[in-house]
Coordinates of C-alpha atoms in Angstrom, one line a residue:
X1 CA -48.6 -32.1 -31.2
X2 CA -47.5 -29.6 -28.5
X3 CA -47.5 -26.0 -29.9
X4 CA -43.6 -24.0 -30.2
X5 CA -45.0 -22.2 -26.6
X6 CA -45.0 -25.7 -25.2
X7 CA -41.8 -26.6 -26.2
X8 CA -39.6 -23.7 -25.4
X9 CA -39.7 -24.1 -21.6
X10 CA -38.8 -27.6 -21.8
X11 CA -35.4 -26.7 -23.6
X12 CA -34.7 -23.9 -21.3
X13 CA -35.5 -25.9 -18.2
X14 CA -33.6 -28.7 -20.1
X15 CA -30.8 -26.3 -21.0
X16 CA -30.3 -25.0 -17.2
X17 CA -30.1 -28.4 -15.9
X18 CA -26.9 -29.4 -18.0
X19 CA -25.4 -26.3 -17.0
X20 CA -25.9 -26.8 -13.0
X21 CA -24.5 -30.3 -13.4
X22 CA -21.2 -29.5 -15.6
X23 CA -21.3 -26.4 -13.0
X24 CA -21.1 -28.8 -10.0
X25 CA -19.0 -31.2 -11.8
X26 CA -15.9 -28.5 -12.4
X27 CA -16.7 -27.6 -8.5
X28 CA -16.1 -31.1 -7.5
X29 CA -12.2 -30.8 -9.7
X30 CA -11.5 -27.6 -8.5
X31 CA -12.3 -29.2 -4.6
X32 CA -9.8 -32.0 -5.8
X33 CA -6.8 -30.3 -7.2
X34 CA -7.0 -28.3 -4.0
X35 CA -7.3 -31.2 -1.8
X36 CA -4.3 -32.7 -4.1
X37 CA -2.1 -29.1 -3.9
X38 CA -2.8 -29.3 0.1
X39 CA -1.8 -32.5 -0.1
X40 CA 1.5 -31.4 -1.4
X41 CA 2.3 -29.1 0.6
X42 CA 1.7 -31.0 3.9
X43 CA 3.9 -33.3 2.5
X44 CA 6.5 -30.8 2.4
X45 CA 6.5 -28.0 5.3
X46 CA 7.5 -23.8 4.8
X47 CA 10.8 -24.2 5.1
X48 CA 11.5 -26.9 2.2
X49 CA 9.2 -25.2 -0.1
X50 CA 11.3 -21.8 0.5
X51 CA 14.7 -23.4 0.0
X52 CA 13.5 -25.7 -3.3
X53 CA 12.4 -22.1 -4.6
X54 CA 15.5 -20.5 -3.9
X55 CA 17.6 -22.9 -5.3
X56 CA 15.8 -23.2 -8.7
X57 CA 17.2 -19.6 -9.2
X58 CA 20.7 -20.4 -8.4
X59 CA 21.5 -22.5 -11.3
X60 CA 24.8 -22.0 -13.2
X61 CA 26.2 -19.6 -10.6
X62 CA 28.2 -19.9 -7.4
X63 CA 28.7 -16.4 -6.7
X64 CA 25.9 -15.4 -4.0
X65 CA 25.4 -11.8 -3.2
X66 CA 22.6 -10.7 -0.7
X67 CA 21.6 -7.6 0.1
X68 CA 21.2 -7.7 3.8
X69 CA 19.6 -5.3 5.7
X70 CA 19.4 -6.8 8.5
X71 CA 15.2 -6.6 8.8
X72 CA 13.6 -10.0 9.1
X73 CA 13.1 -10.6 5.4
X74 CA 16.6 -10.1 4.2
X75 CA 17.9 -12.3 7.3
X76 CA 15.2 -15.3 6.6
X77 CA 16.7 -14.9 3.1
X78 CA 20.1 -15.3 4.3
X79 CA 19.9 -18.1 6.8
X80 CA 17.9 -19.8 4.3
X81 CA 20.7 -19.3 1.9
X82 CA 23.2 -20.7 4.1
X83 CA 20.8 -23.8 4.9
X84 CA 21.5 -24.6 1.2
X85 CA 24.6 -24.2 1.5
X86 CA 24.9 -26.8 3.4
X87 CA 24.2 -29.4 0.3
X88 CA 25.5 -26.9 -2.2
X89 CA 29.5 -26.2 -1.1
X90 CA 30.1 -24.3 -3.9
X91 CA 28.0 -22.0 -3.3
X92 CA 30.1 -18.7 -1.9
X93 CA 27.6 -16.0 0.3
X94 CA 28.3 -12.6 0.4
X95 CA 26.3 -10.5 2.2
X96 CA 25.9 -6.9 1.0
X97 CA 25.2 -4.1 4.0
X98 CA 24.8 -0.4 2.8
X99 CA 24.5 2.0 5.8
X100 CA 22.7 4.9 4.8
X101 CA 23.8 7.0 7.9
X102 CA 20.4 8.2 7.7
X103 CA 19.3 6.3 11.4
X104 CA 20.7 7.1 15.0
X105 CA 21.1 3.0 14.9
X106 CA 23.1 2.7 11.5
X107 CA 26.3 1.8 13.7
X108 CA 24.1 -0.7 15.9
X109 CA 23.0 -2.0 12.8
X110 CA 26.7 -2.3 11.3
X111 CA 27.3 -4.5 14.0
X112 CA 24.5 -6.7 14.1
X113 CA 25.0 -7.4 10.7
X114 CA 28.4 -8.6 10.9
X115 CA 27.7 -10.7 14.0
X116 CA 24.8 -12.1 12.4
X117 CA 27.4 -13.5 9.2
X118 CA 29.8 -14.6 11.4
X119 CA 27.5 -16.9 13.3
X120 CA 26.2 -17.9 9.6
X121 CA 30.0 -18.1 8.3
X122 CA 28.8 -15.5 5.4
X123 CA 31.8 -12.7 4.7
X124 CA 29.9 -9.4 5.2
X125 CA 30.3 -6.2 3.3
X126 CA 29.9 -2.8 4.8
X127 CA 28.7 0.0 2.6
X128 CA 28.8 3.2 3.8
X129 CA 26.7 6.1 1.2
X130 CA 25.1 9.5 2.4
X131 CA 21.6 9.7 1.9
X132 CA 21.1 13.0 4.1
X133 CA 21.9 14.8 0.3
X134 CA 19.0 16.8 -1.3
X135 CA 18.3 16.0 -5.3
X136 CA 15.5 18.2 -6.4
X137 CA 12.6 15.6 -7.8
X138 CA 13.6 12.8 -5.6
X139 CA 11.8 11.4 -2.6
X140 CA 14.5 10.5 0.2
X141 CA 12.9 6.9 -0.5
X142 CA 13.9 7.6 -4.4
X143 CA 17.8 9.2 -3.2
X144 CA 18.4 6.0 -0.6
X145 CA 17.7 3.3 -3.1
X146 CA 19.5 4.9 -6.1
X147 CA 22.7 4.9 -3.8
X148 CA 21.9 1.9 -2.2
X149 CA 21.5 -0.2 -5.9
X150 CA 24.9 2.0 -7.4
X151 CA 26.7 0.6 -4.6
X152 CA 25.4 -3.4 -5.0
X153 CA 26.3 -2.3 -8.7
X154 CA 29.8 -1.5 -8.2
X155 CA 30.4 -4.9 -6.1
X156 CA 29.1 -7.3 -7.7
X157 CA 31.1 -9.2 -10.5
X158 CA 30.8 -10.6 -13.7
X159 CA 27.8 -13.0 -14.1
X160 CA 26.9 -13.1 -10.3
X161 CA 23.7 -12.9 -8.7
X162 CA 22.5 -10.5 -6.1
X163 CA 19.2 -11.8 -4.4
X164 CA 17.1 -9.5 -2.4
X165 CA 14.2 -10.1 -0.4
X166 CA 11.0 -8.5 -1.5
X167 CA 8.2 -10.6 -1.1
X168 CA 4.7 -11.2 -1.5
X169 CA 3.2 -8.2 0.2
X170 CA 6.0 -6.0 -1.3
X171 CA 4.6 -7.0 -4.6
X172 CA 1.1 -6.3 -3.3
X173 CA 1.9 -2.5 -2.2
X174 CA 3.9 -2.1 -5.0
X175 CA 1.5 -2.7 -7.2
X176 CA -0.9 -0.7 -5.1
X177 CA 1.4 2.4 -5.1
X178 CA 1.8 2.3 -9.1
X179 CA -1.8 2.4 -9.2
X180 CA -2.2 5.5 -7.0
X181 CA 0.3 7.1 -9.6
X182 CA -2.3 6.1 -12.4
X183 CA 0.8 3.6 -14.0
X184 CA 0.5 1.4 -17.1
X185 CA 0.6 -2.4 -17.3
X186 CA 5.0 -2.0 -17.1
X187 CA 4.5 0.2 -13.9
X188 CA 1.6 -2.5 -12.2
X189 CA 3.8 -6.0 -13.5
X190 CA 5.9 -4.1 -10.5
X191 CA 8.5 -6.3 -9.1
X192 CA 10.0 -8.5 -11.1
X193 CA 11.4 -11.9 -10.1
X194 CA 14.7 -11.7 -12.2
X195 CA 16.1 -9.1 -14.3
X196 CA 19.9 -8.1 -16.1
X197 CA 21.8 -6.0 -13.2
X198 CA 25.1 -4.4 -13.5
X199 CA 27.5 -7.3 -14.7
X200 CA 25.1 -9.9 -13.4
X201 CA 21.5 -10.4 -12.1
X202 CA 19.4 -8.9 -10.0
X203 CA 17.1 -12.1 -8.3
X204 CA 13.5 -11.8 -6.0
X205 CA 13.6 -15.2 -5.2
X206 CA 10.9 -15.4 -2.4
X207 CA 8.6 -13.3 -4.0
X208 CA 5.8 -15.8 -4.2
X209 CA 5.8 -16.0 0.3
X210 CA 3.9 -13.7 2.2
X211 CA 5.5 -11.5 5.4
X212 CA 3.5 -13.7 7.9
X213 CA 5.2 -16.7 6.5
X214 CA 8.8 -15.2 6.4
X215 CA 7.9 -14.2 10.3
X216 CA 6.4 -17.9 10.9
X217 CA 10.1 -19.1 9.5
X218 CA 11.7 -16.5 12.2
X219 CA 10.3 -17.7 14.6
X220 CA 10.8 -21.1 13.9
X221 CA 14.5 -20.8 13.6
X222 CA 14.5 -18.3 16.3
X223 CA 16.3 -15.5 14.3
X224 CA 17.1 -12.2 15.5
X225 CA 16.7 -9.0 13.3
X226 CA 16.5 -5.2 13.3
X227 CA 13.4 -3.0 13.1
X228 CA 14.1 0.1 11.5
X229 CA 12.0 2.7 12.9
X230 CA 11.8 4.6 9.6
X231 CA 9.3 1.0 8.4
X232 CA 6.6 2.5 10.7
X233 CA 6.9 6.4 9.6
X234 CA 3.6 7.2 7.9
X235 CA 4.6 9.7 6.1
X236 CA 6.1 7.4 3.5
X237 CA 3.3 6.6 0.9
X238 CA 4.1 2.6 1.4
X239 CA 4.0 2.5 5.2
X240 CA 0.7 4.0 5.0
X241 CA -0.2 1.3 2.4
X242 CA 1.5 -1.1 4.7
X243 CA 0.2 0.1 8.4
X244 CA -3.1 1.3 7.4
X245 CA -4.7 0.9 4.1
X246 CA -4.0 -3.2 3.8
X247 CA -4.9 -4.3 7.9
X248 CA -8.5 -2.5 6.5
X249 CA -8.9 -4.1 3.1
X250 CA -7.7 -7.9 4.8
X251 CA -10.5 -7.5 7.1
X252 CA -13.0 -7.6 3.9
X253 CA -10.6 -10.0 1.8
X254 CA -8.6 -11.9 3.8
X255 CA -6.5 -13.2 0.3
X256 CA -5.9 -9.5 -0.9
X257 CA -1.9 -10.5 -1.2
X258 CA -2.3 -13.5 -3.2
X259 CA -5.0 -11.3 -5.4
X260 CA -2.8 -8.3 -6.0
X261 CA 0.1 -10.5 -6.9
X262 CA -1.7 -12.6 -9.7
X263 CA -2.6 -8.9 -10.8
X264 CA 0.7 -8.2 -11.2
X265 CA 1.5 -11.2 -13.5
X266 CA -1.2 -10.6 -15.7
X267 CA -0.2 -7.1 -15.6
X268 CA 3.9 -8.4 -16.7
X269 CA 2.1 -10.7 -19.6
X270 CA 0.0 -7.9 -21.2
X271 CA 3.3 -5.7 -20.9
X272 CA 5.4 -8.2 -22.4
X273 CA 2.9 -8.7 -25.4
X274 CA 3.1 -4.9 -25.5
X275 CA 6.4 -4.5 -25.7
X276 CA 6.8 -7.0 -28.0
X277 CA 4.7 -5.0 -30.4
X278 CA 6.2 -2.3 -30.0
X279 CA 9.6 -3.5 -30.9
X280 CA 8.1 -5.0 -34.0
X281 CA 6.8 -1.0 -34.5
X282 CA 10.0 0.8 -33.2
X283 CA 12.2 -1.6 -36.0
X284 CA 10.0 -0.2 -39.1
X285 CA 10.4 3.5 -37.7
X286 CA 13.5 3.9 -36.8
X287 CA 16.0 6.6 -38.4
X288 CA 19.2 6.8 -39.3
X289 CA 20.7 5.9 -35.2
X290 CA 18.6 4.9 -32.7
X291 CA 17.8 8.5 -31.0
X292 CA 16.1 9.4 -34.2
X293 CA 12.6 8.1 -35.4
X294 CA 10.8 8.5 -39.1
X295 CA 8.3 10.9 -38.3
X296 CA 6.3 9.9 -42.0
X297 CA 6.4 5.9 -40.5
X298 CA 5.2 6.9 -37.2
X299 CA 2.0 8.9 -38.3
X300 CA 0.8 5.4 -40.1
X301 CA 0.6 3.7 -36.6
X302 CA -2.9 4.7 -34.8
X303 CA -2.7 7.0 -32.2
X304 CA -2.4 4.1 -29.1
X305 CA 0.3 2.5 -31.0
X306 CA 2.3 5.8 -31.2
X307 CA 2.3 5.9 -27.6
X308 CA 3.4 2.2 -27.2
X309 CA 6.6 3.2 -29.1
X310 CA 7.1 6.6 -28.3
X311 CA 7.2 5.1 -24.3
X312 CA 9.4 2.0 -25.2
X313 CA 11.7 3.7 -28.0
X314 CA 12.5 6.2 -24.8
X315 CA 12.8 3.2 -21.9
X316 CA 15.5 1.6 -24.6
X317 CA 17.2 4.8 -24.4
X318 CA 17.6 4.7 -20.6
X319 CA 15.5 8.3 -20.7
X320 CA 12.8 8.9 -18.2
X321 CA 9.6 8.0 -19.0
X322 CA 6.9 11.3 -20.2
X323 CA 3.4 11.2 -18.6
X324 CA 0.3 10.6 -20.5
X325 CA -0.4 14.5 -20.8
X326 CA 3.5 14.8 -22.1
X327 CA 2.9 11.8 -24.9
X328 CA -0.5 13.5 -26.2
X329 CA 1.7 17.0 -25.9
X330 CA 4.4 14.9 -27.9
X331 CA 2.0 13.9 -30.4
X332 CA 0.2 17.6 -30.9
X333 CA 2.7 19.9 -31.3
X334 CA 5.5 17.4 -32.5
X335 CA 4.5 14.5 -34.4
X336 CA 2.0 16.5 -36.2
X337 CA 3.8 19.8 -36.5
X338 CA 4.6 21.3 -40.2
X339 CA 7.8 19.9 -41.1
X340 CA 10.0 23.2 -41.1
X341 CA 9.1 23.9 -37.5
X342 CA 11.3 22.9 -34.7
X343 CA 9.2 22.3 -31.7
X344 CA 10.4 20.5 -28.8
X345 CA 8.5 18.7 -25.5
X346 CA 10.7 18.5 -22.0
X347 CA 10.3 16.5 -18.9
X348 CA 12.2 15.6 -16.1
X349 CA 15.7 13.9 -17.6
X350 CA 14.3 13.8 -21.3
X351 CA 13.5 15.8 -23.8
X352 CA 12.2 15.6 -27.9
X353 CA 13.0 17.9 -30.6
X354 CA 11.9 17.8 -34.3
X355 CA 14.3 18.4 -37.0
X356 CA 12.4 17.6 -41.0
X357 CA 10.9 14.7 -41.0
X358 CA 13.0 13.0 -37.5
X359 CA 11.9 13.0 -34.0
X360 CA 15.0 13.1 -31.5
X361 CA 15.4 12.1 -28.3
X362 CA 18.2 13.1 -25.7
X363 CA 18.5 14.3 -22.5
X364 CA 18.4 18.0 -21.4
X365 CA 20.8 20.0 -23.1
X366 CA 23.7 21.4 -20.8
X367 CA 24.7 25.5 -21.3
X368 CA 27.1 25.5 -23.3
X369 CA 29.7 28.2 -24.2
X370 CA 30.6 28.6 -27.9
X371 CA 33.0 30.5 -27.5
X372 CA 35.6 28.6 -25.3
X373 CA 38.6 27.9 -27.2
X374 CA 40.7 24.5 -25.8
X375 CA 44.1 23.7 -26.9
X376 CA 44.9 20.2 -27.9
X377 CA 47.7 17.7 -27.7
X378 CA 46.7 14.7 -30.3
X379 CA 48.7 12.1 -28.7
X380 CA 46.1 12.2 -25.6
X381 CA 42.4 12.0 -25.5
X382 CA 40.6 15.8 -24.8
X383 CA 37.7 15.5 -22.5
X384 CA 35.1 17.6 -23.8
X385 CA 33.1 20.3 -22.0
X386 CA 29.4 20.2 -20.9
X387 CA 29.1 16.4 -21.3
X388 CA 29.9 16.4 -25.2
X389 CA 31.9 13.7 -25.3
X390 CA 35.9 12.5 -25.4
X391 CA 37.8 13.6 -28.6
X392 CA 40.7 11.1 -29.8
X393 CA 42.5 10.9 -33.6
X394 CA 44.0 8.7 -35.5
X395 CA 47.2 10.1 -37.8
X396 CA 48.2 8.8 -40.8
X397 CA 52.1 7.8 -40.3
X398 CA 53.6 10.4 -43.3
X399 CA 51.9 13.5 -40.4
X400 CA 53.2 12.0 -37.5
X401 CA 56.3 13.8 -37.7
X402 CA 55.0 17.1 -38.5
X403 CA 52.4 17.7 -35.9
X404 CA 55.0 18.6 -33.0
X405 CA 55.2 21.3 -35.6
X406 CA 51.7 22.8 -35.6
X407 CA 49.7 24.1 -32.6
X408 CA 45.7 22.3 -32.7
X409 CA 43.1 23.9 -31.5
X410 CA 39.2 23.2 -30.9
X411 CA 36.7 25.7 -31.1
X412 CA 32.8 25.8 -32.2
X413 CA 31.2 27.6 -34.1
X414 CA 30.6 31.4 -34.1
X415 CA 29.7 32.4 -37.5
X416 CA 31.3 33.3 -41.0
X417 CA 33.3 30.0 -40.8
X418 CA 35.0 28.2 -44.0
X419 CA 36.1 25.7 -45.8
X420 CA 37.9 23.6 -48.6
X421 CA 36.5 20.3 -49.7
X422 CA 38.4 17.8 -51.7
X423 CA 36.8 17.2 -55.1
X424 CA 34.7 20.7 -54.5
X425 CA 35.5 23.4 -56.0
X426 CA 35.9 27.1 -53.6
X427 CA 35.3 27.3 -50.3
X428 CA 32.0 27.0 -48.7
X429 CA 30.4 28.7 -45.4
X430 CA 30.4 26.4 -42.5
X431 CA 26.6 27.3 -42.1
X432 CA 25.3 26.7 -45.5
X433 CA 27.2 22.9 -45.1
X434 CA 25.8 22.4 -42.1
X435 CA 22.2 22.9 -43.5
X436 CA 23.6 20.9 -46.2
X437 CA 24.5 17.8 -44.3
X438 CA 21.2 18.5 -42.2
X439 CA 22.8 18.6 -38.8
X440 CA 19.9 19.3 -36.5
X441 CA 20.0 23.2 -35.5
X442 CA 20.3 23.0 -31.7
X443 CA 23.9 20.8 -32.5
X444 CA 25.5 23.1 -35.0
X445 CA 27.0 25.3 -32.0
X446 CA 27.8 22.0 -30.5
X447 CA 29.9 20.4 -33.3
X448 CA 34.0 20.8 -32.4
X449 CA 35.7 21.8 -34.6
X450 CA 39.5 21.3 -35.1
X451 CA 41.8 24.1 -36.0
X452 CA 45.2 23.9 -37.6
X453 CA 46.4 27.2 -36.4
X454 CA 43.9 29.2 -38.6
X455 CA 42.4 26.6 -40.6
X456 CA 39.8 24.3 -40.0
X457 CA 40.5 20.4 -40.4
X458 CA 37.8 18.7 -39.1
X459 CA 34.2 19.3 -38.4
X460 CA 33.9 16.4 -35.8
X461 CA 31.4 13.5 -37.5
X462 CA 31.1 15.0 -40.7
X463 CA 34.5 16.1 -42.5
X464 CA 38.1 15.7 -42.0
X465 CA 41.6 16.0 -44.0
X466 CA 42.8 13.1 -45.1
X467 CA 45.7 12.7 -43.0
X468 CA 43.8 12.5 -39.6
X469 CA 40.7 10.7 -38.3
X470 CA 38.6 11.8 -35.3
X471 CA 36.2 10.3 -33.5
X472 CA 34.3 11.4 -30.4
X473 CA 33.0 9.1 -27.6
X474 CA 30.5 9.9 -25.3
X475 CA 28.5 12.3 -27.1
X476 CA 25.3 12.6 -25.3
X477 CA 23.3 14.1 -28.3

């Protein structure tokens, strides 16, 4: 009988034979399915594989919007468009042009454009914005695009679509130039293929095809487009990504794109499972309105956690996102602050205050002048000062007649303020209710109140006479 030192290299050898032939043996499928998926696609050329793409996206709409820039991608995305067309009638193009008077060439480029739709029988919009203008924090990259996507938002309607043409190495230095800016897994998903716009959608349709195969498409339909000089400026972070960076890393991995992109999907699912924790979080935390969090909830999530929500509690706000040193900064001298302190954390477009046992969120607070006095006319709306909202009332009929009487003012608060309360007896400082109904201190100069000649009848969102009820719209804290 062989000894247990005879019989161990037998299994080994045994053991590492089995595992080179299942190894060859998923080799051999993986050479199939890609002789199958060539198969495929030699069956069906560029072209056919572009338009079956883009039409998947168009279903259940006929209204088409494009923004058109006139560069090669946007016009292979148009043309293509029309080709469909062709089977799909119903379909109505419009192509979307914004000049951002920022080239020597925006006029040439005005014209091309509309010559361009007329051959395609595409109505063409013209768009003219300014984005010469200075907005401190903002890249002129940054100040283009916000005017360029405000003015696709104010044309496109109800329910439409407005397809732009990013595509596969868009994605790639996208994801590249999040990276460089040490993003999370939202920041490196990067573009995404379809996502609510405005009143409709905002679609990426060719996302999944490379430049060289938008340019072989070109070419093939012999299409004529624009090259704006600015694409070849280096001192734009992505044209140095574009010109330099990715010609040196395709020399060493010729299938970088396609790499980067399926980064970028793995990168959307593990933000997408994140977020959907984090909404499960943000629902067991949140206060009394959705600007406010429970500060006692929070502190039982771990530390990681806290920053999942803090990040998406702030995104569902439409407030700028903080950095990671502004979240840890949010957590030390905020979230674990004593609970009569008032500390708060700013960052560009946002900021978070503590008040008890709530965090709040809002953006910056305006200057504000407590001592302005406006007059009022209750049968119209007031517009509020300093972004604090709209002011409107509702009057019982019996008053109606006697307010032409009585002169309405409204004012905020200065200090030594009072007031009556039904079913309370005396009167009661303004300050001391305040505290009472634990209005956060950086608001109580902010609240309006509404004066009856000398006497206060409403402390807006918190007390009123009887006989009239205010609202406020728009308050932005």
């Amino acid at each position: 009988m062989a000894d247990k030192q005879d019989v161990l290299p037998i299994n080994r050898a045994f053991v590492c034979g089995r595992l080179n032939l299942i190894r060859k043996q998923l080799d051999l499928k993986l050479q199939r399915s890609e002789i199958r998926k060539k198969q495929v696609v030699a069956k069906k050329n560029i072209p056919e594989i572009m338009r079956d793409k883009i039409s998947s996206f168009l279903m259940g709409s006929d209204q088409i919007f494009v923004a058109y820039s006139g560069g090669l991608d946007s016009h292979v995305l148009l043309h293509l468009l029309a080709q469909i067309r062709k089977v799909q009638p119903k379909l109505k193009l419009t192509a979307i042009h914004v000049n951002h008077n920022l080239s020597a060439n925006a006029k040439k480029w005005n014209q091309h454009c509309k010559k361009v739709c007329k051959g395609l029988r595409v109505e063409c919009v013209i768009k003219n914005v300014d984005a010469t203008i200075k907005i401190k924090g903002h890249s002129p990259e940054e100040i283009a695009r916000k005017l360029r996507y405000e003015s696709f938002a104010e044309i496109l309607p109800k329910n439409a679509l407005l397809l732009t043409a990013h595509q596969a190495n868009d994605q790639a230095e996208t994801l590249l130039l999040q990276m460089f800016r040490g993003a999370g897994p939202k920041g490196l998903a990067a573009i995404s293929t379809k996502v609510k716009f405005a009143k409709g959608w905002l679609v990426r349709p060719i996302l999944d095809f490379s430049r060289e195969e938008l340019l072989q498409y070109a070419i093939e339909y012999k299409l004529k487009w624009i090259e704006d000089e600015s694409n070849t400026n280096l001192k734009f972070d992505r044209n140095l990504i574009r010109h330099k960076l990715m010609p040196a890393v395709k020399k060493q991995w010729p299938g970088i794109i396609a790499t980067l992109n399926r980064v970028s999907r793995h990168c959307a699912e593990a933000s997408e499972l994140l977020e959907d924790l984090a909404a499960e979080d943000l629902s067991k935390i949140i206060g009394a309105n959705k600007k406010t969090l429970n500060l006692t909830s929070l502190k039982e999530l771990t530390v990681i956690r806290q920053h999942n929500v803090l990040r998406f509690w702030l995104h569902s706000l439409q407030l700028s996102t903080p950095s990671e040193a502004k979240l840890n900064e949010i957590i030390r001298t905020i979230v674990n602050s004593r609970s009569d302190a008032t500390p708060q954390v700013k960052w560009h477009g946002a900021e978070i205050r503590r008040f008890q046992d709530h965090l709040y969120a809002m953006s910056p607070l305006l200057s504000h002048n407590n001592k302005i006095v406006l007059r009022w006319d209750l049968n119209k709306p007031l517009k509020l000062p300093n972004d604090l909202g709209v002011l409107q009332v509702k009057i019982a009929p019996k008053f109606k007649a006697t307010i032409a009487t009585k002169t309405f003012t409204v004012q905020f608060r200065q200090g030594g303020e009072k007031l009556k309360l039904a079913k309370r007896q005396g009167t009661h400082q303004l300050k001391k209710l305040m505290q009472e109904w634990r209005v956060p201190p950086w608001l109580r100069d902010r609240i309006p109140l509404v004066y009856c000649g000398a006497k206060i009848v409403a402390v807006i969102g918190y007390y009123s006479v009887s006989d009239l009820q205010f609202q406020i719209r728009g308050l932005s804290v």
